[in-house]
Coordinates of N, CA and C in Angstrom, one line a residue:
Chain F
G1 N -15.5 47.5 -24.6 CA -16.3 46.7 -23.7 C -16.8 47.5 -22.5
E2 N -17.6 46.8 -21.7 CA -18.2 47.5 -20.5 C -17.2 47.4 -19.4
D3 N -17.1 48.5 -18.6 CA -16.2 48.6 -17.4 C -16.9 49.5 -16.5
V4 N -16.9 49.1 -15.2 CA -17.6 49.9 -14.2 C -16.6 50.0 -13.0
E5 N -16.3 51.2 -12.6 CA -15.3 51.4 -11.5 C -15.9 52.1 -10.3
Q6 N -15.5 51.7 -9.2 CA -15.9 52.3 -7.9 C -14.7 52.4 -7.0
S7 N -14.8 53.4 -6.1 CA -13.8 53.4 -5.0 C -14.0 52.3 -4.0
L8 N -13.0 51.9 -3.3 CA -13.1 50.6 -2.5 C -13.8 50.8 -1.2
F9 N -13.5 52.0 -0.6 CA -13.9 52.1 0.8 C -14.4 53.5 1.1
L10 N -15.4 53.6 2.0 CA -15.8 54.9 2.5 C -16.2 54.8 4.0
S11 N -15.7 55.7 4.8 CA -16.0 55.7 6.2 C -16.7 57.0 6.5
V12 N -17.8 56.9 7.2 CA -18.7 58.1 7.5 C -19.2 58.0 8.9
R13 N -19.4 59.1 9.5 CA -20.0 59.2 10.9 C -21.5 59.1 10.8
E14 N -22.1 58.4 11.7 CA -23.6 58.3 11.8 C -24.2 59.7 11.8
G15 N -25.2 59.9 11.0 CA -25.9 61.2 10.9 C -25.4 62.0 9.7
D16 N -24.2 61.8 9.3 CA -23.6 62.5 8.1 C -24.2 62.0 6.8
S17 N -23.9 62.7 5.7 CA -24.2 62.2 4.4 C -23.1 61.3 3.8
S18 N -23.4 60.3 3.1 CA -22.4 59.5 2.4 C -22.6 59.7 0.9
V19 N -21.5 59.8 0.2 CA -21.6 59.9 -1.3 C -20.7 58.8 -1.9
I20 N -21.3 57.9 -2.6 CA -20.5 56.8 -3.3 C -20.5 57.1 -4.8
N21 N -19.3 57.1 -5.4 CA -19.2 57.4 -6.8 C -18.9 56.2 -7.7
C22 N -19.2 56.3 -8.9 CA -19.1 55.2 -9.9 C -18.9 55.8 -11.3
T23 N -18.0 55.2 -12.0 CA -17.8 55.6 -13.4 C -18.1 54.4 -14.3
Y24 N -18.6 54.6 -15.5 CA -18.9 53.5 -16.4 C -18.4 53.9 -17.8
T25 N -18.4 52.9 -18.7 CA -17.9 53.2 -20.0 C -18.9 53.1 -21.1
D26 N -19.9 52.3 -20.9 CA -20.8 52.0 -22.0 C -21.8 53.1 -22.2
S27 N -21.7 53.8 -23.3 CA -22.6 55.0 -23.5 C -24.0 54.5 -23.9
S28 N -24.2 53.3 -24.2 CA -25.5 52.8 -24.6 C -26.3 52.3 -23.4
S29 N -25.8 52.5 -22.2 CA -26.5 52.0 -21.0 C -27.9 52.6 -21.0
T30 N -28.8 51.7 -20.6 CA -30.2 52.2 -20.5 C -30.6 52.6 -19.1
Y31 N -30.4 51.6 -18.1 CA -30.5 51.9 -16.7 C -29.2 51.8 -16.0
L32 N -29.1 52.5 -14.9 CA -28.0 52.4 -14.0 C -28.5 52.1 -12.6
Y33 N -27.9 51.2 -11.9 CA -28.5 50.7 -10.6 C -27.5 50.9 -9.5
W34 N -28.1 50.9 -8.3 CA -27.4 50.8 -7.0 C -27.9 49.6 -6.3
Y35 N -27.1 48.7 -5.9 CA -27.4 47.5 -5.1 C -26.7 47.6 -3.8
K36 N -27.3 47.0 -2.7 CA -26.7 46.9 -1.4 C -26.5 45.5 -1.1
Q37 N -25.4 45.1 -0.5 CA -25.1 43.8 -0.1 C -24.6 43.7 1.3
E38 N -25.3 43.1 2.2 CA -24.8 42.9 3.6 C -24.1 41.5 3.6
P39 N -23.3 41.3 4.7 CA -22.5 40.1 4.7 C -23.3 38.8 4.6
G40 N -22.9 37.9 3.7 CA -23.6 36.6 3.5 C -24.9 36.7 2.9
A41 N -25.3 37.9 2.4 CA -26.6 38.0 1.8 C -26.5 38.3 0.3
G42 N -27.6 38.2 -0.4 CA -27.7 38.5 -1.8 C -27.7 40.0 -2.0
L43 N -28.1 40.4 -3.2 CA -28.1 41.8 -3.6 C -29.5 42.4 -3.5
Q44 N -29.5 43.5 -2.8 CA -30.8 44.2 -2.6 C -30.8 45.4 -3.5
L45 N -31.8 45.5 -4.4 CA -31.9 46.7 -5.2 C -32.3 47.9 -4.4
L46 N -31.5 48.9 -4.4 CA -31.8 50.1 -3.7 C -32.5 51.1 -4.5
T47 N -32.0 51.4 -5.7 CA -32.6 52.4 -6.5 C -32.0 52.3 -7.9
Y48 N -32.6 53.0 -8.8 CA -32.1 52.9 -10.2 C -32.4 54.2 -10.9
I49 N -31.8 54.5 -12.0 CA -32.1 55.7 -12.8 C -32.0 55.4 -14.2
F50 N -33.0 55.9 -15.0 CA -33.0 55.7 -16.4 C -32.0 56.7 -17.0
S51 N -31.4 56.3 -18.1 CA -30.2 57.1 -18.6 C -30.6 58.5 -19.2
N52 N -31.9 58.7 -19.4 CA -32.2 60.1 -19.8 C -32.6 61.0 -18.7
M53 N -32.3 60.6 -17.4 CA -32.6 61.4 -16.3 C -31.3 61.9 -15.7
D54 N -31.3 63.0 -15.0 CA -30.1 63.6 -14.3 C -30.1 63.2 -12.8
M55 N -31.3 63.1 -12.3 CA -31.4 63.0 -10.8 C -32.6 62.2 -10.5
K56 N -32.5 61.4 -9.4 CA -33.7 60.7 -8.9 C -33.5 60.7 -7.3
Q57 N -34.6 61.1 -6.7 CA -34.6 61.1 -5.2 C -35.6 60.1 -4.7
D58 N -35.2 59.3 -3.7 CA -36.1 58.3 -3.1 C -35.8 58.2 -1.6
Q59 N -36.6 59.0 -0.9 CA -36.4 59.1 0.6 C -35.0 59.6 0.9
R60 N -34.2 58.8 1.6 CA -32.8 59.2 2.0 C -31.8 59.1 0.8
L61 N -32.2 58.5 -0.3 CA -31.3 58.3 -1.4 C -31.5 59.3 -2.5
T62 N -30.4 59.8 -3.0 CA -30.4 60.7 -4.2 C -29.3 60.1 -5.2
V63 N -29.8 59.9 -6.4 CA -28.9 59.4 -7.4 C -28.7 60.6 -8.4
L64 N -27.4 60.8 -8.7 CA -27.1 61.8 -9.7 C -26.4 61.1 -10.9
L65 N -26.8 61.5 -12.1 CA -26.2 60.9 -13.3 C -25.6 62.0 -14.2
N66 N -24.4 62.0 -14.5 CA -23.7 62.8 -15.5 C -23.4 62.0 -16.7
K67 N -24.3 62.0 -17.6 CA -24.1 61.1 -18.8 C -22.9 61.5 -19.6
K68 N -22.6 62.8 -19.7 CA -21.5 63.3 -20.5 C -20.2 62.7 -20.0
D69 N -20.0 62.7 -18.6 CA -18.8 62.2 -18.0 C -18.9 60.7 -17.6
K70 N -20.1 60.1 -17.9 CA -20.4 58.7 -17.5 C -20.1 58.5 -16.0
H71 N -20.6 59.4 -15.2 CA -20.4 59.4 -13.8 C -21.8 59.3 -13.0
L72 N -21.8 58.4 -12.1 CA -23.0 58.1 -11.3 C -22.6 58.2 -9.8
S73 N -23.5 58.8 -9.1 CA -23.3 58.9 -7.6 C -24.5 58.5 -6.8
L74 N -24.3 58.0 -5.6 CA -25.4 57.7 -4.7 C -25.1 58.5 -3.4
R75 N -26.1 59.3 -3.0 CA -25.9 60.1 -1.8 C -26.9 59.5 -0.8
I76 N -26.4 59.1 0.4 CA -27.3 58.6 1.4 C -27.3 59.7 2.5
A77 N -28.5 60.3 2.7 CA -28.6 61.3 3.8 C -28.8 60.7 5.1
D78 N -28.3 61.4 6.2 CA -28.5 60.9 7.6 C -28.1 59.4 7.7
T79 N -26.9 59.1 7.4 CA -26.4 57.7 7.3 C -26.6 57.1 8.7
Q80 N -27.1 55.9 8.7 CA -27.3 55.1 9.9 C -26.4 53.9 9.9
T81 N -26.2 53.3 11.1 CA -25.3 52.1 11.3 C -25.8 51.0 10.4
G82 N -27.1 50.9 10.2 CA -27.7 49.9 9.3 C -27.3 50.0 7.8
D83 N -26.8 51.2 7.5 CA -26.3 51.4 6.1 C -25.0 50.9 5.8
S84 N -24.3 50.4 6.9 CA -23.0 49.7 6.7 C -23.2 48.5 5.8
A85 N -22.5 48.4 4.7 CA -22.6 47.3 3.7 C -21.7 47.6 2.6
I86 N -21.8 46.7 1.6 CA -21.1 47.0 0.3 C -22.1 47.4 -0.7
Y87 N -21.8 48.5 -1.4 CA -22.7 49.1 -2.4 C -22.1 48.9 -3.8
F88 N -22.9 48.3 -4.7 CA -22.5 48.1 -6.1 C -23.3 49.0 -7.0
C89 N -22.6 49.6 -7.9 CA -23.3 50.2 -9.0 C -23.2 49.2 -10.2
A90 N -24.2 49.3 -11.1 CA -24.2 48.5 -12.2 C -24.9 49.2 -13.4
E91 N -24.4 48.9 -14.6 CA -25.0 49.5 -15.8 C -25.7 48.4 -16.6
Q92 N -26.8 48.7 -17.2 CA -27.6 47.8 -17.9 C -27.5 48.3 -19.4
A93 N -26.8 47.5 -20.2 CA -26.7 47.9 -21.6 C -27.8 47.3 -22.4
A94 N -27.6 47.4 -23.7 CA -28.7 47.0 -24.7 C -29.0 45.5 -24.5
G95 N -28.0 44.7 -24.2 CA -28.2 43.3 -24.1 C -29.0 42.9 -22.8
N96 N -29.3 43.9 -22.0 CA -30.1 43.7 -20.8 C -29.3 43.1 -19.6
K97 N -28.2 42.5 -19.8 CA -27.4 42.0 -18.6 C -26.8 43.2 -17.9
L98 N -26.5 43.0 -16.6 CA -25.9 44.0 -15.8 C -24.4 43.8 -15.8
T99 N -23.6 44.9 -15.8 CA -22.2 44.9 -15.5 C -21.9 45.6 -14.2
F100 N -21.3 45.0 -13.3 CA -21.2 45.5 -11.9 C -19.8 46.1 -11.7
G101 N -19.7 47.1 -10.9 CA -18.4 47.6 -10.3 C -18.0 46.6 -9.2
G102 N -16.8 46.9 -8.7 CA -16.2 46.0 -7.7 C -16.8 46.2 -6.3
G103 N -17.6 47.3 -6.1 CA -18.2 47.5 -4.8 C -17.5 48.5 -4.0
T104 N -18.2 49.3 -3.2 CA -17.7 50.2 -2.2 C -18.1 49.8 -0.9
R105 N -17.2 49.5 0.0 CA -17.5 49.1 1.4 C -17.7 50.4 2.2
V106 N -18.9 50.5 2.7 CA -19.3 51.7 3.5 C -19.3 51.3 5.0
L107 N -18.5 52.0 5.8 CA -18.5 51.7 7.2 C -19.0 53.0 8.0
V108 N -20.1 52.8 8.7 CA -20.7 53.9 9.5 C -20.3 53.8 10.9
K109 N -19.6 54.9 11.4 CA -19.1 54.9 12.7 C -20.1 55.7 13.6
P110 N -20.3 55.1 14.8 CA -21.3 55.8 15.7 C -20.8 57.2 16.2
Chain D
D1 N -45.7 38.6 -3.6 CA -44.4 38.6 -4.3 C -43.4 37.9 -3.4
T2 N -43.0 36.6 -3.9 CA -42.1 35.8 -3.1 C -40.7 36.1 -3.4
G3 N -40.4 36.8 -4.4 CA -39.0 37.1 -4.7 C -38.3 35.9 -5.4
V4 N -37.0 36.1 -5.8 CA -36.3 35.0 -6.4 C -35.7 34.1 -5.3
S5 N -35.9 32.8 -5.5 CA -35.6 31.8 -4.6 C -34.4 30.9 -5.1
Q6 N -33.4 30.7 -4.3 CA -32.3 29.9 -4.7 C -32.1 28.7 -3.6
D7 N -31.7 27.6 -4.2 CA -31.5 26.4 -3.3 C -30.4 25.6 -3.8
P8 N -29.5 25.1 -2.9 CA -29.4 25.4 -1.5 C -28.8 26.8 -1.2
R9 N -28.8 27.2 0.0 CA -28.1 28.4 0.4 C -26.6 28.2 0.5
H10 N -26.2 27.0 0.9 CA -24.8 26.7 1.1 C -24.6 25.3 0.6
K11 N -23.4 25.1 -0.1 CA -23.0 23.8 -0.6 C -21.5 23.6 -0.4
I12 N -21.2 22.6 0.3 CA -19.8 22.2 0.5 C -19.6 20.9 -0.2
T13 N -18.6 20.9 -1.1 CA -18.3 19.7 -1.8 C -16.8 19.4 -2.0
K14 N -16.5 18.2 -2.3 CA -15.0 17.9 -2.5 C -14.7 18.1 -4.0
R15 N -13.5 18.5 -4.2 CA -13.0 18.7 -5.6 C -13.3 17.4 -6.4
G16 N -13.8 17.7 -7.7 CA -14.1 16.6 -8.6 C -15.5 16.1 -8.6
Q17 N -16.3 16.5 -7.5 CA -17.7 16.2 -7.5 C -18.5 17.1 -8.4
N18 N -19.7 16.6 -8.7 CA -20.7 17.5 -9.5 C -21.6 18.1 -8.5
V19 N -22.0 19.4 -8.8 CA -23.0 20.0 -8.0 C -24.1 20.7 -8.9
T20 N -25.3 20.8 -8.3 CA -26.4 21.4 -9.1 C -27.1 22.4 -8.2
F21 N -27.4 23.6 -8.7 CA -28.1 24.6 -8.0 C -29.4 24.9 -8.7
R22 N -30.4 25.3 -7.9 CA -31.7 25.6 -8.5 C -32.1 27.1 -8.2
C23 N -32.7 27.7 -9.2 CA -33.2 29.0 -9.0 C -34.7 29.1 -9.5
D24 N -35.6 29.6 -8.6 CA -37.0 29.9 -9.0 C -37.1 31.4 -9.1
P25 N -37.4 31.9 -10.3 CA -37.6 33.3 -10.5 C -38.9 33.8 -10.0
I26 N -39.0 35.1 -10.0 CA -40.3 35.7 -9.7 C -41.3 35.3 -10.7
S27 N -42.5 35.0 -10.3 CA -43.5 34.4 -11.1 C -43.8 35.3 -12.3
E28 N -43.8 34.7 -13.5 CA -44.1 35.4 -14.8 C -42.9 36.3 -15.3
H29 N -41.8 36.2 -14.6 CA -40.6 36.9 -15.2 C -40.0 36.0 -16.2
N30 N -39.9 36.5 -17.5 CA -39.4 35.6 -18.5 C -37.9 35.6 -18.7
R31 N -37.2 36.5 -18.1 CA -35.8 36.6 -18.2 C -35.1 36.1 -16.9
L32 N -34.1 35.2 -17.0 CA -33.5 34.7 -15.8 C -32.0 34.7 -16.1
Y33 N -31.2 35.2 -15.1 CA -29.8 35.4 -15.2 C -29.0 34.6 -14.1
W34 N -27.8 34.2 -14.5 CA -26.9 33.6 -13.5 C -25.7 34.5 -13.4
Y35 N -25.2 34.8 -12.2 CA -24.0 35.5 -12.0 C -23.2 34.7 -11.0
R36 N -21.9 35.0 -11.0 CA -21.0 34.5 -10.0 C -20.2 35.6 -9.3
Q37 N -20.1 35.5 -8.0 CA -19.4 36.5 -7.2 C -18.4 35.9 -6.3
T38 N -17.1 36.2 -6.5 CA -16.0 35.8 -5.6 C -15.8 36.8 -4.6
L39 N -15.1 36.4 -3.5 CA -14.9 37.3 -2.4 C -14.2 38.6 -2.7
G40 N -14.8 39.7 -2.3 CA -14.3 41.0 -2.6 C -14.5 41.5 -4.0
Q41 N -15.2 40.9 -4.8 CA -15.5 41.3 -6.2 C -17.0 41.6 -6.4
G42 N -17.2 42.3 -7.5 CA -18.6 42.4 -7.9 C -19.1 41.2 -8.7
P43 N -20.4 41.0 -8.8 CA -20.9 39.8 -9.5 C -20.5 39.9 -11.0
E44 N -20.2 38.7 -11.5 CA -19.8 38.6 -12.9 C -20.9 37.8 -13.7
F45 N -21.3 38.3 -14.8 CA -22.3 37.6 -15.6 C -21.8 36.3 -16.1
L46 N -22.7 35.3 -16.0 CA -22.4 33.9 -16.6 C -23.3 33.6 -17.8
T47 N -24.6 33.7 -17.6 CA -25.5 33.4 -18.7 C -26.9 33.9 -18.4
Y48 N -27.7 34.0 -19.5 CA -29.1 34.3 -19.3 C -30.1 33.6 -20.2
F49 N -31.3 33.5 -19.8 CA -32.4 32.9 -20.5 C -33.5 33.9 -20.8
Q50 N -34.1 33.7 -22.0 CA -35.4 34.3 -22.3 C -36.3 33.2 -22.4
N51 N -37.2 33.1 -21.5 CA -38.1 31.8 -21.4 C -37.1 30.6 -21.3
E52 N -37.3 29.6 -22.2 CA -36.4 28.4 -22.1 C -35.2 28.5 -22.9
A53 N -35.0 29.6 -23.7 CA -33.9 29.8 -24.6 C -32.7 30.4 -23.9
Q54 N -31.6 29.8 -24.0 CA -30.3 30.4 -23.4 C -29.8 31.3 -24.5
L55 N -29.8 32.6 -24.3 CA -29.4 33.6 -25.3 C -28.0 34.0 -25.3
E56 N -27.3 33.9 -24.1 CA -25.9 34.4 -24.1 C -25.2 33.6 -23.0
K57 N -23.9 33.3 -23.3 CA -23.1 32.7 -22.3 C -21.8 33.4 -22.3
S58 N -21.3 33.7 -21.0 CA -20.0 34.4 -20.9 C -18.9 33.4 -21.1
R59 N -17.7 34.0 -21.5 CA -16.6 33.1 -21.6 C -16.1 32.5 -20.3
L60 N -16.7 33.1 -19.2 CA -16.4 32.5 -17.9 C -17.0 31.1 -17.7
L61 N -18.0 30.8 -18.5 CA -18.8 29.6 -18.4 C -18.0 28.5 -19.2
S62 N -17.2 27.8 -18.5 CA -16.4 26.8 -19.2 C -17.3 25.6 -19.5
D63 N -16.7 24.6 -20.2 CA -17.6 23.5 -20.6 C -17.9 22.6 -19.4
R64 N -17.4 22.8 -18.2 CA -17.8 22.1 -17.1 C -19.2 22.6 -16.5
F65 N -19.5 23.8 -17.0 CA -20.8 24.5 -16.5 C -21.9 24.3 -17.5
S66 N -23.1 23.9 -17.0 CA -24.2 23.9 -17.9 C -25.4 24.4 -17.2
A67 N -26.2 25.2 -17.9 CA -27.4 25.8 -17.3 C -28.6 25.4 -18.2
E68 N -29.7 25.2 -17.5 CA -31.0 24.8 -18.2 C -32.1 25.6 -17.6
R69 N -33.1 25.8 -18.5 CA -34.4 26.3 -18.0 C -35.5 25.6 -18.8
P70 N -35.7 24.4 -18.5 CA -36.5 23.5 -19.4 C -37.9 24.0 -19.7
K71 N -38.6 24.5 -18.8 CA -40.0 24.9 -19.1 C -40.2 26.4 -19.0
G72 N -39.1 27.1 -19.0 CA -39.2 28.6 -19.0 C -39.5 29.1 -17.6
S73 N -39.5 28.2 -16.6 CA -39.8 28.7 -15.2 C -38.5 28.6 -14.4
F74 N -38.3 27.6 -13.6 CA -37.1 27.5 -12.8 C -35.9 27.1 -13.7
S75 N -34.7 27.4 -13.1 CA -33.5 27.1 -13.8 C -32.5 26.3 -12.9
T76 N -31.7 25.5 -13.5 CA -30.6 24.8 -12.8 C -29.3 25.1 -13.4
L77 N -28.3 25.2 -12.5 CA -26.9 25.4 -12.9 C -26.1 24.3 -12.4
E78 N -25.5 23.5 -13.3 CA -24.7 22.4 -12.9 C -23.2 22.6 -13.1
I79 N -22.4 22.3 -12.2 CA -20.9 22.3 -12.3 C -20.4 20.9 -12.2
Q80 N -19.7 20.4 -13.2 CA -19.2 19.1 -13.2 C -17.7 19.2 -12.8
R81 N -17.2 18.1 -12.2 CA -15.8 18.0 -11.8 C -15.3 19.3 -11.2
T82 N -15.9 19.7 -10.1 CA -15.7 21.0 -9.4 C -14.2 21.1 -9.1
E83 N -13.7 22.4 -9.2 CA -12.4 22.8 -8.8 C -12.4 23.8 -7.7
Q84 N -11.3 24.0 -7.0 CA -11.3 24.9 -5.9 C -11.6 26.3 -6.4
G85 N -11.2 26.6 -7.6 CA -11.5 27.9 -8.2 C -13.0 28.2 -8.4
D86 N -13.8 27.2 -8.3 CA -15.2 27.3 -8.5 C -15.9 27.9 -7.2
S87 N -15.2 27.9 -6.1 CA -15.7 28.4 -4.9 C -16.1 29.8 -5.1
A88 N -17.4 30.1 -4.8 CA -18.0 31.5 -5.0 C -19.4 31.5 -4.6
M89 N -20.0 32.7 -4.6 CA -21.4 32.8 -4.5 C -22.1 32.8 -5.9
Y90 N -23.0 32.0 -6.1 CA -23.7 31.9 -7.4 C -25.1 32.6 -7.2
L91 N -25.3 33.6 -7.9 CA -26.5 34.5 -7.8 C -27.4 34.3 -9.0
C92 N -28.7 34.2 -8.8 CA -29.7 34.2 -9.8 C -30.5 35.4 -9.7
A93 N -30.9 35.9 -10.9 CA -31.8 37.1 -10.9 C -32.8 36.9 -12.0
S94 N -33.9 37.6 -11.9 CA -34.9 37.6 -12.9 C -35.5 39.0 -13.2
S95 N -36.0 39.1 -14.4 CA -36.6 40.4 -14.8 C -37.9 40.1 -15.6
A96 N -38.8 41.0 -15.7 CA -40.1 40.8 -16.3 C -39.9 40.7 -17.8
S97 N -39.0 41.5 -18.4 CA -38.8 41.5 -19.8 C -37.6 42.3 -20.1
V98 N -37.3 42.5 -21.4 CA -36.2 43.3 -21.8 C -36.3 44.7 -21.2
G99 N -35.2 45.2 -20.7 CA -35.1 46.6 -20.2 C -35.7 46.8 -18.8
E100 N -36.2 45.7 -18.2 CA -36.8 45.8 -16.9 C -35.7 45.5 -15.8
K101 N -36.0 45.9 -14.6 CA -35.1 45.8 -13.5 C -34.9 44.3 -13.2
L102 N -33.6 44.1 -12.7 CA -33.3 42.7 -12.3 C -33.4 42.6 -10.8
F103 N -34.0 41.5 -10.3 CA -34.1 41.2 -8.9 C -33.4 40.0 -8.6
F104 N -32.5 40.0 -7.6 CA -31.6 39.0 -7.2 C -32.1 38.1 -6.1
G105 N -31.8 36.8 -6.1 CA -32.0 35.9 -5.0 C -30.9 36.1 -4.0
S106 N -30.9 35.3 -2.9 CA -29.9 35.4 -1.9 C -28.6 34.6 -2.2
G107 N -28.7 33.9 -3.3 CA -27.4 33.2 -3.7 C -27.2 31.8 -3.1
T108 N -26.4 31.1 -3.8 CA -25.9 29.8 -3.2 C -24.4 29.9 -3.1
Q109 N -23.9 29.7 -1.8 CA -22.5 29.8 -1.5 C -21.9 28.5 -1.7
L110 N -21.0 28.3 -2.7 CA -20.3 27.0 -2.9 C -18.9 27.1 -2.4
S111 N -18.5 26.1 -1.6 CA -17.2 25.9 -1.1 C -16.7 24.5 -1.6
V112 N -15.6 24.5 -2.4 CA -15.0 23.3 -2.9 C -13.7 23.0 -2.1
L113 N -13.7 21.9 -1.5 CA -12.5 21.6 -0.6 C -11.5 20.8 -1.3

């Protein structure tokens, strides 16, 4: 079955880079996603990567995919206080539904 | 682009009551999904529709839960005889078609007292 794992917590200083890691199990995943959730809010799609890509860059965000190890990472450059939130990775398998990890809480310290 | 809209944003109810939530997907998105998120957890899949057809239901969706999408546009999720364990954020998402990105609404926060 599908399973997505993430570390629980990350603390980073403002201006530094953040790296959030995720592992997944379903080798038939088509897309892999990163969503951001702020307190009391829904899920904001940050970025995504197609499974035949290794890397995708979108402004301050860089997604790296190691399909052999089923490892996904999100790097946020020049982390700002507004980046404090919970970040979820998700895999989209052939059935199109998403399976989410438990979320990584990112705290940005001034 | 108005995004996915969910109503109400918050619902407080007493145990044993019935509640209904509504989701309006992005216009012309033919896939609609319901997820449930409890505190400190990632969202869990409940069910999804392709147009008006309900194609998959999670084992999390007990017989007290029913979802409809009668005309292939908006959807409703009803919970009968609510229990305290039903307290959660109920999220709706839509996508244009198979393999397309999912966009989520802001969710309905249900509190069962």
